[in-house]
Amino acid sequence: MEVGDVVKICTKDTEYVGVVLPSIDENTVVIKMKNGYNVGILKENIEKIEIIEKGKKPEYKLPPLGIKKNPNLKNIAILSTGGTVASRVDYKTGAVHPAFTADDLIRAVPELLDIANIEGKAIMNILSENMLPSYWKKIAEAIKEEIENGADGIVITHGTDTMHYTASALSFMVDADVPIILVGAQRSSDRPSSDAALNLISGVLAATEPIKGVYVVMHGESGDTFCYLHEGVKVRKSHSSRRDAFKSINTIPVAKINPFTKEIEYLREPKKSEGTKKVKINTNLEEKVALVKIYPGISSDILKFYVDNGYKGIVLEGTGLGHAPETIFDGIKYAVDNGVVVVMTTQTIHGRVNMNVYSNGRKLQKLGVIGCEDMLPEVALVKLMYLLGNYNVEEVKKLINKNLVGEIEYRSRFDCY
Ligand code: ASP
């Protein structure tokens, strides 16, 4: 049995069929199964191995340096920010470290060079749990620079934990006539089970489309089948480990991308680019905005703390249709009386906020809470930062429920659950 062979391995209780991969541990055989997952089997547990098909030894080729631009292909800039998609596993400790630059990613996925002329730049190297609003500004500035230097589309590689916050922030901050695609991975690029390559290929494909706006591209299913193009203000990481962790919420994805056939099937109308490559950014943000989850018995002290510490906006993640218990009414009144904008989203994630159904919702509105009918809590947080960074309080209160970049759909979609 050699690397590349298709084998059937029988243990006492199970049979595994897959391609043999290099193993770092001499006591273990690692195979890649058809669904894309790898399995390591202790040699001592193996009862029988059957070679189904002899494989070719894999050839690893690096793309030649100084690749010439193909005038028939679009120019795509890949900006790497870190995260698993750009990480390697330290096999001694098992820990995942951000280590790849954008150039390394291109070398790891040379197929990208058939799709577009690729330029890579590492603009930061962090795990996305350490992302800061000030880094969103840095990313927006880097996007502007790349477009002004001739990029037809942008791909940003990003950790998945907070990728949807960054997608939201860029949606509000960057007004560009080109596609901006965020891509992550749930398994690091140097693992054979990595989803990085297919996500990247799909992301670059999307970046060559005649569309504009900010999107997230990730696996559509846990197997290696297709990717979805999600609108940046309508998407959320909804699973901690599955490769199809990102879901469009209260709407459907914009398109389905097949990284093998390179076909893109639009599921709804995308924002069309006019091909002008115009780009404007507005990076003013008020960072003193908090996201507070409502729970039984929550105390008014929590909101008072934010008000006393100079916060200008509070997003409540209420229960059900957008409710909060009377225990927090004093805190809400204190916030509103002090000029803090308080808005309501729902922790149910799916479905809309409607504060006119129950008396609790009506009372909250009387106290000055503004319901965000159709916005994810994360999106409301980022939008409030953006609005408070650019407008006065009265304008902010009007704009919070005005659709600016696709964050609000006025038609309810009960089929999206
Ligand atoms: N914690 C990592 C991050 O968000 C996970 C990932 O990259 O997918 O950066």
mmCIF file of N, CA and C and ligand atoms in Angstrom, residues 81-87 96 98 126-131 158-163 184-188 195 218 237 240 246, ligand 1:
data_model
loop_
_atom_site.group_PDB
_atom_site.id
_atom_site.type_symbol
_atom_site.label_atom_id
_atom_site.label_comp_id
_atom_site.label_asym_id
_atom_site.label_seq_id
_atom_site.Cartn_x
_atom_site.Cartn_y
_atom_site.Cartn_z
ATOM 1 N N THR A 81 -5.345 37.897 5.906
ATOM 2 C CA THR A 81 -5.392 38.530 7.232
ATOM 3 C C THR A 81 -5.075 37.526 8.345
ATOM 4 N N GLY A 82 -4.924 36.251 7.983
ATOM 5 C CA GLY A 82 -4.631 35.220 8.990
ATOM 6 C C GLY A 82 -5.765 34.220 9.075
ATOM 7 N N GLY A 83 -5.905 33.573 10.234
ATOM 8 C CA GLY A 83 -6.964 32.571 10.400
ATOM 9 C C GLY A 83 -6.521 31.198 9.919
ATOM 10 N N THR A 84 -7.384 30.243 10.127
ATOM 11 C CA THR A 84 -7.079 28.856 9.775
ATOM 12 C C THR A 84 -6.761 28.705 8.299
ATOM 13 N N VAL A 85 -7.448 29.470 7.453
ATOM 14 C CA VAL A 85 -7.242 29.359 6.020
ATOM 15 C C VAL A 85 -5.778 29.642 5.683
ATOM 16 N N ALA A 86 -5.094 30.385 6.526
ATOM 17 C CA ALA A 86 -3.697 30.709 6.268
ATOM 18 C C ALA A 86 -2.801 30.164 7.383
ATOM 19 N N SER A 87 -3.210 29.021 7.950
ATOM 20 C CA SER A 87 -2.454 28.496 9.095
ATOM 21 C C SER A 87 -1.805 27.159 8.796
ATOM 22 N N VAL A 96 -2.742 25.247 16.047
ATOM 23 C CA VAL A 96 -2.821 25.833 14.708
ATOM 24 C C VAL A 96 -2.305 27.269 14.785
ATOM 25 N N PRO A 98 -1.311 30.894 12.598
ATOM 26 C CA PRO A 98 -1.356 31.563 11.298
ATOM 27 C C PRO A 98 0.069 31.679 10.757
ATOM 28 N N ILE A 126 -3.499 37.463 11.900
ATOM 29 C CA ILE A 126 -4.113 37.258 13.219
ATOM 30 C C ILE A 126 -5.195 36.184 13.132
ATOM 31 N N LEU A 127 -5.503 35.595 14.262
ATOM 32 C CA LEU A 127 -6.700 34.764 14.334
ATOM 33 C C LEU A 127 -7.865 35.741 14.502
ATOM 34 N N SER A 128 -8.985 35.445 13.864
ATOM 35 C CA SER A 128 -9.992 36.499 13.757
ATOM 36 C C SER A 128 -10.695 36.802 15.076
ATOM 37 N N GLU A 129 -10.499 35.969 16.105
ATOM 38 C CA GLU A 129 -11.042 36.343 17.421
ATOM 39 C C GLU A 129 -10.342 37.604 17.936
ATOM 40 N N ASN A 130 -9.170 37.897 17.384
ATOM 41 C CA ASN A 130 -8.440 39.101 17.800
ATOM 42 C C ASN A 130 -8.659 40.280 16.852
ATOM 43 N N MET A 131 -9.622 40.165 15.961
ATOM 44 C CA MET A 131 -9.933 41.263 15.029
ATOM 45 C C MET A 131 -10.422 42.476 15.830
ATOM 46 N N HIS A 158 -9.544 35.089 5.677
ATOM 47 C CA HIS A 158 -9.897 35.602 7.007
ATOM 48 C C HIS A 158 -10.235 34.423 7.913
ATOM 49 N N GLY A 159 -9.959 34.543 9.190
ATOM 50 C CA GLY A 159 -10.406 33.530 10.141
ATOM 51 C C GLY A 159 -11.927 33.492 10.152
ATOM 52 N N THR A 160 -12.483 32.321 10.441
ATOM 53 C CA THR A 160 -13.935 32.209 10.303
ATOM 54 C C THR A 160 -14.705 32.745 11.510
ATOM 55 N N ASP A 161 -14.066 32.779 12.694
ATOM 56 C CA ASP A 161 -14.817 33.142 13.904
ATOM 57 C C ASP A 161 -15.569 34.458 13.743
ATOM 58 N N THR A 162 -14.894 35.457 13.230
ATOM 59 C CA THR A 162 -15.544 36.782 13.143
ATOM 60 C C THR A 162 -15.620 37.271 11.694
ATOM 61 N N MET A 163 -15.565 36.344 10.756
ATOM 62 C CA MET A 163 -15.568 36.746 9.343
ATOM 63 C C MET A 163 -16.848 37.499 8.978
ATOM 64 N N GLY A 184 -12.753 31.784 4.138
ATOM 65 C CA GLY A 184 -12.077 31.207 5.298
ATOM 66 C C GLY A 184 -11.946 29.710 5.124
ATOM 67 N N ALA A 185 -11.551 29.053 6.192
ATOM 68 C CA ALA A 185 -11.491 27.592 6.169
ATOM 69 C C ALA A 185 -11.658 27.088 7.582
ATOM 70 N N GLN A 186 -12.277 25.942 7.698
ATOM 71 C CA GLN A 186 -12.454 25.344 9.020
ATOM 72 C C GLN A 186 -11.314 24.378 9.357
ATOM 73 N N ARG A 187 -10.539 24.000 8.330
ATOM 74 C CA ARG A 187 -9.368 23.122 8.553
ATOM 75 C C ARG A 187 -8.169 23.785 7.883
ATOM 76 N N SER A 188 -7.034 23.813 8.572
ATOM 77 C CA SER A 188 -5.904 24.582 8.057
ATOM 78 C C SER A 188 -5.403 24.043 6.719
ATOM 79 N N ASP A 195 -10.539 22.587 3.790
ATOM 80 C CA ASP A 195 -11.533 23.133 2.866
ATOM 81 C C ASP A 195 -11.002 24.412 2.227
ATOM 82 N N MET A 218 -18.004 30.075 1.309
ATOM 83 C CA MET A 218 -17.571 28.917 2.108
ATOM 84 C C MET A 218 -18.304 27.677 1.607
ATOM 85 N N LYS A 237 -21.664 32.725 11.018
ATOM 86 C CA LYS A 237 -21.055 31.434 11.339
ATOM 87 C C LYS A 237 -22.030 30.747 12.270
ATOM 88 N N SER A 240 -19.693 25.521 15.035
ATOM 89 C CA SER A 240 -18.319 25.785 15.472
ATOM 90 C C SER A 240 -17.285 24.997 14.679
ATOM 91 N N PHE A 246 -21.137 28.356 7.571
ATOM 92 C CA PHE A 246 -21.740 29.660 7.262
ATOM 93 C C PHE A 246 -23.077 29.483 6.569
HETATM 94 N N1 ASP B 1 -10.278 30.870 15.391
HETATM 95 C C1 ASP B 1 -9.960 30.909 13.989
HETATM 96 C C2 ASP B 1 -10.192 32.315 13.471
HETATM 97 O O1 ASP B 1 -11.294 32.749 13.407
HETATM 98 C C3 ASP B 1 -10.777 29.926 13.252
HETATM 99 C C4 ASP B 1 -10.645 30.019 11.749
HETATM 100 O O2 ASP B 1 -9.793 30.638 11.212
HETATM 101 O O3 ASP B 1 -11.452 29.433 11.071
HETATM 102 O O4 ASP B 1 -9.284 32.954 13.078
#
